[in-house]
GROMACS .gro file of C-alpha atoms in nm:
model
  375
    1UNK     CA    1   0.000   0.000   0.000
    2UNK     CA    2   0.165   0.296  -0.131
    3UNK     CA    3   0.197   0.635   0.078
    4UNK     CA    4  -0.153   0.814  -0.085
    5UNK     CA    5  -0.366   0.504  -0.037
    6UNK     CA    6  -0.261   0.508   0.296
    7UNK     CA    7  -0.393   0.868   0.313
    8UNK     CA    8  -0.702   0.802   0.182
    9UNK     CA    9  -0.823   0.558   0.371
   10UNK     CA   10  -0.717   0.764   0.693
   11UNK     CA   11  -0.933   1.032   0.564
   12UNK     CA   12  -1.210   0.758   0.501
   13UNK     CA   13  -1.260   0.689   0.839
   14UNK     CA   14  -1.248   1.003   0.968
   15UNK     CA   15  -1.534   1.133   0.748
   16UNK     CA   16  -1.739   0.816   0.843
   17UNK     CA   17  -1.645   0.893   1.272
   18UNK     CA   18  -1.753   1.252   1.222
   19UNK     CA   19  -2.127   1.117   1.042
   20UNK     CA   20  -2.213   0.886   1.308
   21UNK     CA   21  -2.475   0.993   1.550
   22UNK     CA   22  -2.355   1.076   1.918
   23UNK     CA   23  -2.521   0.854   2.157
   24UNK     CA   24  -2.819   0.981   2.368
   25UNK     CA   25  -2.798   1.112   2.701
   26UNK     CA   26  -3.021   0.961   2.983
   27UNK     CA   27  -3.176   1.206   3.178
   28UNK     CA   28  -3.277   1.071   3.535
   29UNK     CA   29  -3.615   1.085   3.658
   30UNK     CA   30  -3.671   1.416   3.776
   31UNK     CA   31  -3.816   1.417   4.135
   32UNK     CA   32  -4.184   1.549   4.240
   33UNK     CA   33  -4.339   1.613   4.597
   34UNK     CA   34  -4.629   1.402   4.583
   35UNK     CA   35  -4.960   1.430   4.858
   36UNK     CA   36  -5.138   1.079   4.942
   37UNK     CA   37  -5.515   1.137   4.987
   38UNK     CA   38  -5.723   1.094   5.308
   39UNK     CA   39  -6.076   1.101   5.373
   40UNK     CA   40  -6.215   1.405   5.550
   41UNK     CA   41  -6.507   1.496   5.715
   42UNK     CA   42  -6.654   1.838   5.601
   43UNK     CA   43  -6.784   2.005   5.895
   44UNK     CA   44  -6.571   2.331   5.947
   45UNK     CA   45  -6.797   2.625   5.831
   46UNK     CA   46  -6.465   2.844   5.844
   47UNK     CA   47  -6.109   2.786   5.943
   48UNK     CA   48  -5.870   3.104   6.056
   49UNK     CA   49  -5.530   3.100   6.195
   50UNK     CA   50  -5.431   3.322   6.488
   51UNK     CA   51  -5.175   3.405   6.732
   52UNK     CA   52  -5.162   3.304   7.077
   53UNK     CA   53  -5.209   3.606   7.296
   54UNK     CA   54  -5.266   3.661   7.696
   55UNK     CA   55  -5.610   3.832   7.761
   56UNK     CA   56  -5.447   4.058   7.941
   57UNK     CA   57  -5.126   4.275   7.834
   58UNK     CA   58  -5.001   4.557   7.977
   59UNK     CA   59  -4.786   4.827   7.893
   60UNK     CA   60  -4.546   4.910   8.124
   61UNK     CA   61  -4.371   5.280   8.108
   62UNK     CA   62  -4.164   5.506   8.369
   63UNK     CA   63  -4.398   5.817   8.542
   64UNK     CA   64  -4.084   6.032   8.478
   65UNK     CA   65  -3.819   6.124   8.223
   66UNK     CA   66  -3.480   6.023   8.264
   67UNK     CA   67  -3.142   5.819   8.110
   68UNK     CA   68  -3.221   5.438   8.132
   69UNK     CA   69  -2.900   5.347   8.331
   70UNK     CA   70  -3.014   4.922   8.402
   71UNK     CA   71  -3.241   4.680   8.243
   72UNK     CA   72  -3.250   4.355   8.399
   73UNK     CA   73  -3.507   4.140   8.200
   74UNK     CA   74  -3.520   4.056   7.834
   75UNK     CA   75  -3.758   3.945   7.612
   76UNK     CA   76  -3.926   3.546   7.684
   77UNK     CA   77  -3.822   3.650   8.091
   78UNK     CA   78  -4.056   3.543   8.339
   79UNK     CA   79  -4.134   3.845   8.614
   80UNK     CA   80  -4.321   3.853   8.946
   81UNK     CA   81  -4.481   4.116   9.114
   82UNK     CA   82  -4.251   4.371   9.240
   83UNK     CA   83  -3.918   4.296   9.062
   84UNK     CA   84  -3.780   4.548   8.912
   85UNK     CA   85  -3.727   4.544   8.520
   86UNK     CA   86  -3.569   4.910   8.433
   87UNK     CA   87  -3.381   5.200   8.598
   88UNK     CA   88  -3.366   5.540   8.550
   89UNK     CA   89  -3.096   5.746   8.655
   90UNK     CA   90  -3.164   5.846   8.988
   91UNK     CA   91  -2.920   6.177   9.008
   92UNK     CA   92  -3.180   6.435   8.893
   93UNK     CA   93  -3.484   6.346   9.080
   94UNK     CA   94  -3.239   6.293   9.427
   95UNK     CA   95  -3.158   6.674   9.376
   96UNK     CA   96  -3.570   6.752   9.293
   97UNK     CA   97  -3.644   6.561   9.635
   98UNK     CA   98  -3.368   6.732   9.817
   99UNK     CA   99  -3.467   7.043   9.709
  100UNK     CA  100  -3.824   6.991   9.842
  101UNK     CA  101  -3.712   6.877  10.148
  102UNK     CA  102  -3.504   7.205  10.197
  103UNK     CA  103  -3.877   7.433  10.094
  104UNK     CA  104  -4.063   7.205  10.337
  105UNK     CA  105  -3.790   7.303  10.606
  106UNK     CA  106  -3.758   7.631  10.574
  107UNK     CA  107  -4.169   7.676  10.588
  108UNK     CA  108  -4.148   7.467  10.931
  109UNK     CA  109  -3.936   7.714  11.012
  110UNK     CA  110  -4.157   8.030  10.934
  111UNK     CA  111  -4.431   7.843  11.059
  112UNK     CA  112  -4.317   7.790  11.396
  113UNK     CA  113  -4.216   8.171  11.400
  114UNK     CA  114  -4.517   8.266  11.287
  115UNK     CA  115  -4.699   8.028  11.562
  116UNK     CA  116  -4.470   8.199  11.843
  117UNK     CA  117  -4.606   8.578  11.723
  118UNK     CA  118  -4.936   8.501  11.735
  119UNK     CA  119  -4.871   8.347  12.101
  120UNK     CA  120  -4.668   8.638  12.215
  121UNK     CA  121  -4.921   8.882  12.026
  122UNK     CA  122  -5.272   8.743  12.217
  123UNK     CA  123  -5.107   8.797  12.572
  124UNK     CA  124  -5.021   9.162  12.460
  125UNK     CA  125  -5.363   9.216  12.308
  126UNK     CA  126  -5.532   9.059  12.665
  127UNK     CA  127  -5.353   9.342  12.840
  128UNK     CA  128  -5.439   9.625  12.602
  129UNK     CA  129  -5.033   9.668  12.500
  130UNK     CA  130  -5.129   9.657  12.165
  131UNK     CA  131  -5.442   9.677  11.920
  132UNK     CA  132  -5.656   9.397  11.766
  133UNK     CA  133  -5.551   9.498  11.438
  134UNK     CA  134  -5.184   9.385  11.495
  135UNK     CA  135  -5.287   9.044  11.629
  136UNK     CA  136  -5.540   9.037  11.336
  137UNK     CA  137  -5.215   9.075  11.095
  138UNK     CA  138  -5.038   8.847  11.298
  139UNK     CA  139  -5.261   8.548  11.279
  140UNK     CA  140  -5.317   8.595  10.882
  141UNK     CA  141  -4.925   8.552  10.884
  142UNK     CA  142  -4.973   8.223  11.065
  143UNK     CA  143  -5.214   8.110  10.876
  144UNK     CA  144  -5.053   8.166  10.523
  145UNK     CA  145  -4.738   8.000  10.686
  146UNK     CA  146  -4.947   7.665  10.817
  147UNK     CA  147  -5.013   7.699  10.420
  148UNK     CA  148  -4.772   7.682  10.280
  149UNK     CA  149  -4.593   7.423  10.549
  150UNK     CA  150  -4.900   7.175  10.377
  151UNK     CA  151  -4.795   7.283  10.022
  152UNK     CA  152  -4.450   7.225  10.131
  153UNK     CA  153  -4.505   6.869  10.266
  154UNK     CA  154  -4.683   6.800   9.975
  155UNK     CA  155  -4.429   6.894   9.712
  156UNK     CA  156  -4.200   6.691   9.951
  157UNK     CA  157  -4.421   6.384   9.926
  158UNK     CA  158  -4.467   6.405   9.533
  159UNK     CA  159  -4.043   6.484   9.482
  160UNK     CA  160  -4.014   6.159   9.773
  161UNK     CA  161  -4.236   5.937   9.542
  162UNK     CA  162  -4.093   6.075   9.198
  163UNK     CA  163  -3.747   5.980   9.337
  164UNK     CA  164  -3.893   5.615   9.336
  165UNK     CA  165  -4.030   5.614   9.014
  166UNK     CA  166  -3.680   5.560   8.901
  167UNK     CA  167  -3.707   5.215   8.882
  168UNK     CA  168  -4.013   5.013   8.670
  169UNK     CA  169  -4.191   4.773   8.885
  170UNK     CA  170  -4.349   4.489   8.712
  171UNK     CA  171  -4.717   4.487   8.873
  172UNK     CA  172  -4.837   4.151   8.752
  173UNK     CA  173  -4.697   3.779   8.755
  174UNK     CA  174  -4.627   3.750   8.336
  175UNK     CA  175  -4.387   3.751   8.063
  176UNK     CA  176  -4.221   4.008   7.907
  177UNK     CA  177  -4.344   4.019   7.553
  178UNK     CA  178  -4.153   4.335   7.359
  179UNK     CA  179  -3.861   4.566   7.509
  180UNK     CA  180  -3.867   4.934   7.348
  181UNK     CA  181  -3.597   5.085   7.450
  182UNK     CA  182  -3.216   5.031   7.572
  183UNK     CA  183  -2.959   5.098   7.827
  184UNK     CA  184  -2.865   5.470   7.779
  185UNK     CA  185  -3.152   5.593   7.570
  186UNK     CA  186  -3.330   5.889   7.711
  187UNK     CA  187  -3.702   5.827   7.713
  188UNK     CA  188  -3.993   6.031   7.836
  189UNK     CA  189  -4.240   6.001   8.117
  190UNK     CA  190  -4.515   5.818   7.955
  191UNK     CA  191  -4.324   5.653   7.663
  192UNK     CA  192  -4.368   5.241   7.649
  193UNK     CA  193  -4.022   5.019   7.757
  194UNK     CA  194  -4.171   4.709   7.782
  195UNK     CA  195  -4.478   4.484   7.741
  196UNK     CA  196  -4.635   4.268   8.011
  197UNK     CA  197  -4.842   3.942   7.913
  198UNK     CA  198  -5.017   3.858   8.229
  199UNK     CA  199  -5.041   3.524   8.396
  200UNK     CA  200  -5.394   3.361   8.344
  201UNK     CA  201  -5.602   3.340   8.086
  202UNK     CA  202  -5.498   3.244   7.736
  203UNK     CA  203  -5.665   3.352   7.413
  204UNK     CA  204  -5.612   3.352   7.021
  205UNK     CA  205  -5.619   3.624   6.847
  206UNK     CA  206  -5.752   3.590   6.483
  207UNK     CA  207  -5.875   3.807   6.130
  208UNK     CA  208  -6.200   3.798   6.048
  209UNK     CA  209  -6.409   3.933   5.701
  210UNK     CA  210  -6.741   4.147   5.729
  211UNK     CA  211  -6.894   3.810   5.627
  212UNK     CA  212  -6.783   3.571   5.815
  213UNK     CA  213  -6.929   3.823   6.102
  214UNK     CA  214  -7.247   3.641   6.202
  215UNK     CA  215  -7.143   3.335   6.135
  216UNK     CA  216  -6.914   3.372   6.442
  217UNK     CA  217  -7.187   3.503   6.643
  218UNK     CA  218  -7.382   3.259   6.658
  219UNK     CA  219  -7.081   2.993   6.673
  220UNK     CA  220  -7.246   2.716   6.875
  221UNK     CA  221  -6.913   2.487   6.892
  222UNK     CA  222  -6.546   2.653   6.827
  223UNK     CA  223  -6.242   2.410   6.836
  224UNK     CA  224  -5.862   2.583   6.849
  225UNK     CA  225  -5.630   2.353   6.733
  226UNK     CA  226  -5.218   2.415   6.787
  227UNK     CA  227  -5.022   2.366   6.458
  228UNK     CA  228  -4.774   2.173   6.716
  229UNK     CA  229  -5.002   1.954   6.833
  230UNK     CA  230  -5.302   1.992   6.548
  231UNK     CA  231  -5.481   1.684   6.672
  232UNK     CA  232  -5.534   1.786   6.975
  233UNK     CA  233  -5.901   1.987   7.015
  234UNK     CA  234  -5.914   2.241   7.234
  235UNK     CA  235  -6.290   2.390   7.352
  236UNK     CA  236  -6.285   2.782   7.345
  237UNK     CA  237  -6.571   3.008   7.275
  238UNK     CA  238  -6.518   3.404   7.066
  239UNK     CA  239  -6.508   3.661   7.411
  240UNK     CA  240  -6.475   3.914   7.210
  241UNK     CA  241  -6.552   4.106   6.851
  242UNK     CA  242  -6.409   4.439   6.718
  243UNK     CA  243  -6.670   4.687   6.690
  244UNK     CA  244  -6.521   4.844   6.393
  245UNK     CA  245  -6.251   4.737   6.079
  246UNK     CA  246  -5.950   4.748   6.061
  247UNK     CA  247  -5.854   5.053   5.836
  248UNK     CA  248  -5.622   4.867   5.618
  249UNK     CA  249  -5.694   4.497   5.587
  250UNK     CA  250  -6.071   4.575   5.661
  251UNK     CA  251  -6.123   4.257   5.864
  252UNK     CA  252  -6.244   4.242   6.237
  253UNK     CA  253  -6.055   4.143   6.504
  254UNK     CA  254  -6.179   3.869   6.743
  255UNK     CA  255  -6.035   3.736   7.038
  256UNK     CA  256  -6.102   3.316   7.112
  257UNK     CA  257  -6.087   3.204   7.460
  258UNK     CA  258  -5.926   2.892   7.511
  259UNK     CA  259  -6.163   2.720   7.814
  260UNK     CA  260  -5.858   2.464   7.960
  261UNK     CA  261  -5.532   2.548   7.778
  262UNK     CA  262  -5.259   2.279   7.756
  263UNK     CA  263  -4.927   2.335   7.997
  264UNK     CA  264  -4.722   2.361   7.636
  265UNK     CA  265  -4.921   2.658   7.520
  266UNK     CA  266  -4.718   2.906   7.472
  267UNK     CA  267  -4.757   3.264   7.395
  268UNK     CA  268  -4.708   3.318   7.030
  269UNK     CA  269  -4.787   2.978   6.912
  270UNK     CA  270  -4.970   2.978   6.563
  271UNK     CA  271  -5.316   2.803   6.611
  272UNK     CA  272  -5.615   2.751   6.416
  273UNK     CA  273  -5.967   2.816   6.476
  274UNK     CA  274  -6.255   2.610   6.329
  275UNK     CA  275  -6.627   2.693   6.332
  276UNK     CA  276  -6.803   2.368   6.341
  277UNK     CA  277  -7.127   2.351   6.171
  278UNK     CA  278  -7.356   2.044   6.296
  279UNK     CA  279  -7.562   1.995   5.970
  280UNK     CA  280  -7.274   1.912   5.764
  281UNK     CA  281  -7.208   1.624   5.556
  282UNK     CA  282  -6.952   1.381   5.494
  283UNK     CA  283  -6.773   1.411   5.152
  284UNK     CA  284  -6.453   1.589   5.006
  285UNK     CA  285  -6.098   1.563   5.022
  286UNK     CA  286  -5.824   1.784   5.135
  287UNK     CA  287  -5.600   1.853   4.962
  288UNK     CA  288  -5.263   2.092   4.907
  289UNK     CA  289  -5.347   2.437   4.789
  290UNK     CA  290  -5.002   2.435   4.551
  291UNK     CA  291  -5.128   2.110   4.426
  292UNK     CA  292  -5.459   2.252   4.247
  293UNK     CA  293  -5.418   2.469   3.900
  294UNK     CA  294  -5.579   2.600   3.623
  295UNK     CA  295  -5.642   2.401   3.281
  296UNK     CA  296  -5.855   2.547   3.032
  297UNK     CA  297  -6.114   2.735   3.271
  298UNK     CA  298  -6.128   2.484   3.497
  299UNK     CA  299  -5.943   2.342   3.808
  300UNK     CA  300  -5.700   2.058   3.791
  301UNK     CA  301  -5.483   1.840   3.943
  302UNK     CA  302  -5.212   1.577   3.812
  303UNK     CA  303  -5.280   1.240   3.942
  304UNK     CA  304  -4.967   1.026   4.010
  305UNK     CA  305  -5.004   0.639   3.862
  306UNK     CA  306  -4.740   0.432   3.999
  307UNK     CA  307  -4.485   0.216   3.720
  308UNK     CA  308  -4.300   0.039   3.931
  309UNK     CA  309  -4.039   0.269   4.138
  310UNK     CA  310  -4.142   0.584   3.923
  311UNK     CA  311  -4.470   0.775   3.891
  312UNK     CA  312  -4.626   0.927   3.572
  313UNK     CA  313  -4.865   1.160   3.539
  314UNK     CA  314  -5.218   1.210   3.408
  315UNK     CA  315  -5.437   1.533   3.432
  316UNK     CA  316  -5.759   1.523   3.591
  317UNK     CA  317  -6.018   1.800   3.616
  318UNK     CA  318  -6.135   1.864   3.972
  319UNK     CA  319  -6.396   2.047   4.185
  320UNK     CA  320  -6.305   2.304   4.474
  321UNK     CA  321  -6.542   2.359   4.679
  322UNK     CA  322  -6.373   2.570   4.919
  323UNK     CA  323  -6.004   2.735   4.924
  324UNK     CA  324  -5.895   2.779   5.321
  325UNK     CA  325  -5.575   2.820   5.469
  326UNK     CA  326  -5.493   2.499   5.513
  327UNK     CA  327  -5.539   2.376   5.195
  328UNK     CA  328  -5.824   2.331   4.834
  329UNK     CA  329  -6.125   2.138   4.954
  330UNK     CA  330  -6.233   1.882   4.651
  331UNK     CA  331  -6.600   1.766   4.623
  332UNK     CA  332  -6.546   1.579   4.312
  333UNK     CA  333  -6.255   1.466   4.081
  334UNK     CA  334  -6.109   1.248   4.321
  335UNK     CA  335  -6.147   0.920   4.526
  336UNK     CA  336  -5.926   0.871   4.859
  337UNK     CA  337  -5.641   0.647   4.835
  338UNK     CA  338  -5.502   0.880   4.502
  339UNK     CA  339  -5.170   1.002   4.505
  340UNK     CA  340  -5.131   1.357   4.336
  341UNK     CA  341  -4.835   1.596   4.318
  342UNK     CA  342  -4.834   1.874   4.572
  343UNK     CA  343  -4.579   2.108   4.416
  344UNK     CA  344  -4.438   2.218   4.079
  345UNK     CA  345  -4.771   2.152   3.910
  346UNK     CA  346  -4.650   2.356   3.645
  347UNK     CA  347  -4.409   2.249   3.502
  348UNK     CA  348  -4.524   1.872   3.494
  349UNK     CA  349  -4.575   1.699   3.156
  350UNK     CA  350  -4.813   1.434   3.115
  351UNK     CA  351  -4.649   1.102   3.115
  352UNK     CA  352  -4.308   1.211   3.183
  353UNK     CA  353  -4.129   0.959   3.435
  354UNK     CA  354  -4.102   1.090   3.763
  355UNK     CA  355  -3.974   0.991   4.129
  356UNK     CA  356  -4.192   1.078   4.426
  357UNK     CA  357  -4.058   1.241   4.716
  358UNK     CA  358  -4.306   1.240   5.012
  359UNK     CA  359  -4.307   1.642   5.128
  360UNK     CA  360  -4.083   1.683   5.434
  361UNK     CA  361  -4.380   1.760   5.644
  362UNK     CA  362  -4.767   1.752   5.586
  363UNK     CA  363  -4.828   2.030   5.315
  364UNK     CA  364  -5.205   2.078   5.440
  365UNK     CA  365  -5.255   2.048   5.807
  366UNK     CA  366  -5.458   1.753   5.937
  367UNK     CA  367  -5.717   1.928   6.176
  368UNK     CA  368  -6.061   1.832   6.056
  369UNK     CA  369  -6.343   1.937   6.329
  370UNK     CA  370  -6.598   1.646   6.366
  371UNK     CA  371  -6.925   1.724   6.497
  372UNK     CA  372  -6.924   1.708   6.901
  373UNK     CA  373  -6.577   1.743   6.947
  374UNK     CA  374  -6.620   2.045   7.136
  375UNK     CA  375  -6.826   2.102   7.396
   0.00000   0.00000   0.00000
């Protein structure tokens, strides 16, 4: 084989390497959250979520101006009666009592001078020394200075108990919700340092529409469950509704009483509150809000049929009967048992391979009132 044949045949095989097709790559299943369905019982009228809140808070502010020279307590603390949570510095309202002290002494003094004249001043008068016009001068001197001894001793008394207000006092057994203000800022009388959640009662604090407004009065049964614990029922019953909106979310605000709180409820705790309604039916799933989307004017969902270790999918209209806050209620479309997927609906393609991933915790909480759970 001569030198061009050679050449020739290398260029052969090149052309024919650079024609052939490159293999395929193999994508791997891409993962999906997927939601198993449950039978529910549809009883709740309405469902809000709250904040746990003590029915009585306080706000707790020095009666004078001053430097904040101590704080002692921090947000979460627990106080008692009497303990003091804040000082003032205590330089300028010594000097305001001192100063009192000094007026109230020198009136004393004028007082008991004045006192002495009108003494001295009667026995003169009794033996005709002097006229009843000098004693009569006299005793309106002792009067103006027994006078001003009582505005003395009173200006005393207010400096004394100003000299005290130095330090904040908690006057309630609670916990200290929200500090407003730090060592070395200058605040005025009046101005709020701290907030006081009272030992006692418990309550939950929750948003309600104009609509939803008679409903709630004439709430036979409300349930509060705890998102910690959210199959635990707790009784409570509304104490109390807003009289007026608020200006910008235009929603009422209504306190729920919790009738025998657990020992783990704790003040700020997310919790719901359900309105059960006794003439409800059974029927209805469910399920994830993120799980339901629009197809062609209606609602949908993709419904997850199992091959093997991987899931496809296939679309399924749906009926929502209700969207709440903790998740789509579905009166028809689906049967329990169903797997669908609870997140990235879309960008799902039907019959695409997929591998489920079961969500890392329950995408739509499990409280579902049943009638007579609360009494």
């Amino acid at each position: 084989m001569n030198t061009r044949t050679l050449l020739a045949s290398i260029m052969a095989l090149g052309l024919l390497a650079a024609c052939s097709k490159p293999e395929p790559v193999v994508e791997p299943p891409r993962p999906v959250v997927v939601f198993t369905l449950a039978p529910a019982q549809v009883a709740p009228i309405a469902l809000y979520t709250g904040e746990v809140r003590a029915r009585y808070e306080s706000d707790l502010a020095f009666r004078i101006g001053g430097k904040i020279v101590e704080r002692r307590v921090d947000v979460g603390a627990v106080v008692k009666p009497g303990q003091v949570l804040a000082r003032l510095d205590p330089a300028d309202a010594g000097l305001n009592a001192e100063a009192a002290r000094a007026q109230l002494a020198a009136a004393e003094n004028e007082f008991s001078y004045a006192r002495a004249e009108v003494l001295r001043y009667r026995d003169l008068v009794a033996k005709n020394f002097v006229s009843r016009s000098v004693l009569d001068a006299k005793e309106t001197a002792f009067r103006s200075a027994t006078a001003r001894v009582e505005q003395a001793r009173a200006q005393a008394s207010v400096a004394g108990r100003q000299a005290g207000y130095t330090s904040l006092l908690a006057d309630q057994a609670g916990v200290i919700t929200a500090v407003g203000a730090e060592v070395g800022q200058v605040v005025k009388d009046s101005a709020v340092v701290m907030k006081l959640a009272r030992d006692g009662e418990r309550e939950v604090l929750i948003a309600v529409p104009e609509s939803r407004i008679g409903e709630l009065k004439k709430a036979g049964r409300v349930e509060v469950r705890l998102w910690t614990q959210p199959d635990v029922a707790l009784a409570g019953r509304v104490r109390e509704i807003a009289p007026s909106a608020d200006a910008a979310t235009r929603t009422y605000a209504v306190r729920v009483s919790i009738v025998d709180p657990l020992p783990a409820l704790q003040l700020g705790m997310t919790a719901n509150v359900v309105l059960a309604d006794s003439g409800a039916t059974a029927g209805g799933l469910l399920v994830p809000s993120t799980a339901v989307f629009e197809h062609e004017g209606a609602s949908a969902v993709w419904v997850m049929q199992a091959e093997g270790e991987l899931v496809k999918p296939a679309l399924r209209k749906v009926t929502v009967r209700q969207y709440r806050e903790d998740g789509a209620l579905v009166s028809a479309g689906l049967t329990a048992g169903e797997t669908i997927a609870a997140a990235g609906v879309h960008k799902i393609i039907a019959g695409q391979a997929l591998r489920p991933v079961a969500p890392a915790r329950p995408t739509a909480a499990p409280a579902v009132v049943r009638p007579g759970a609360a009494s």
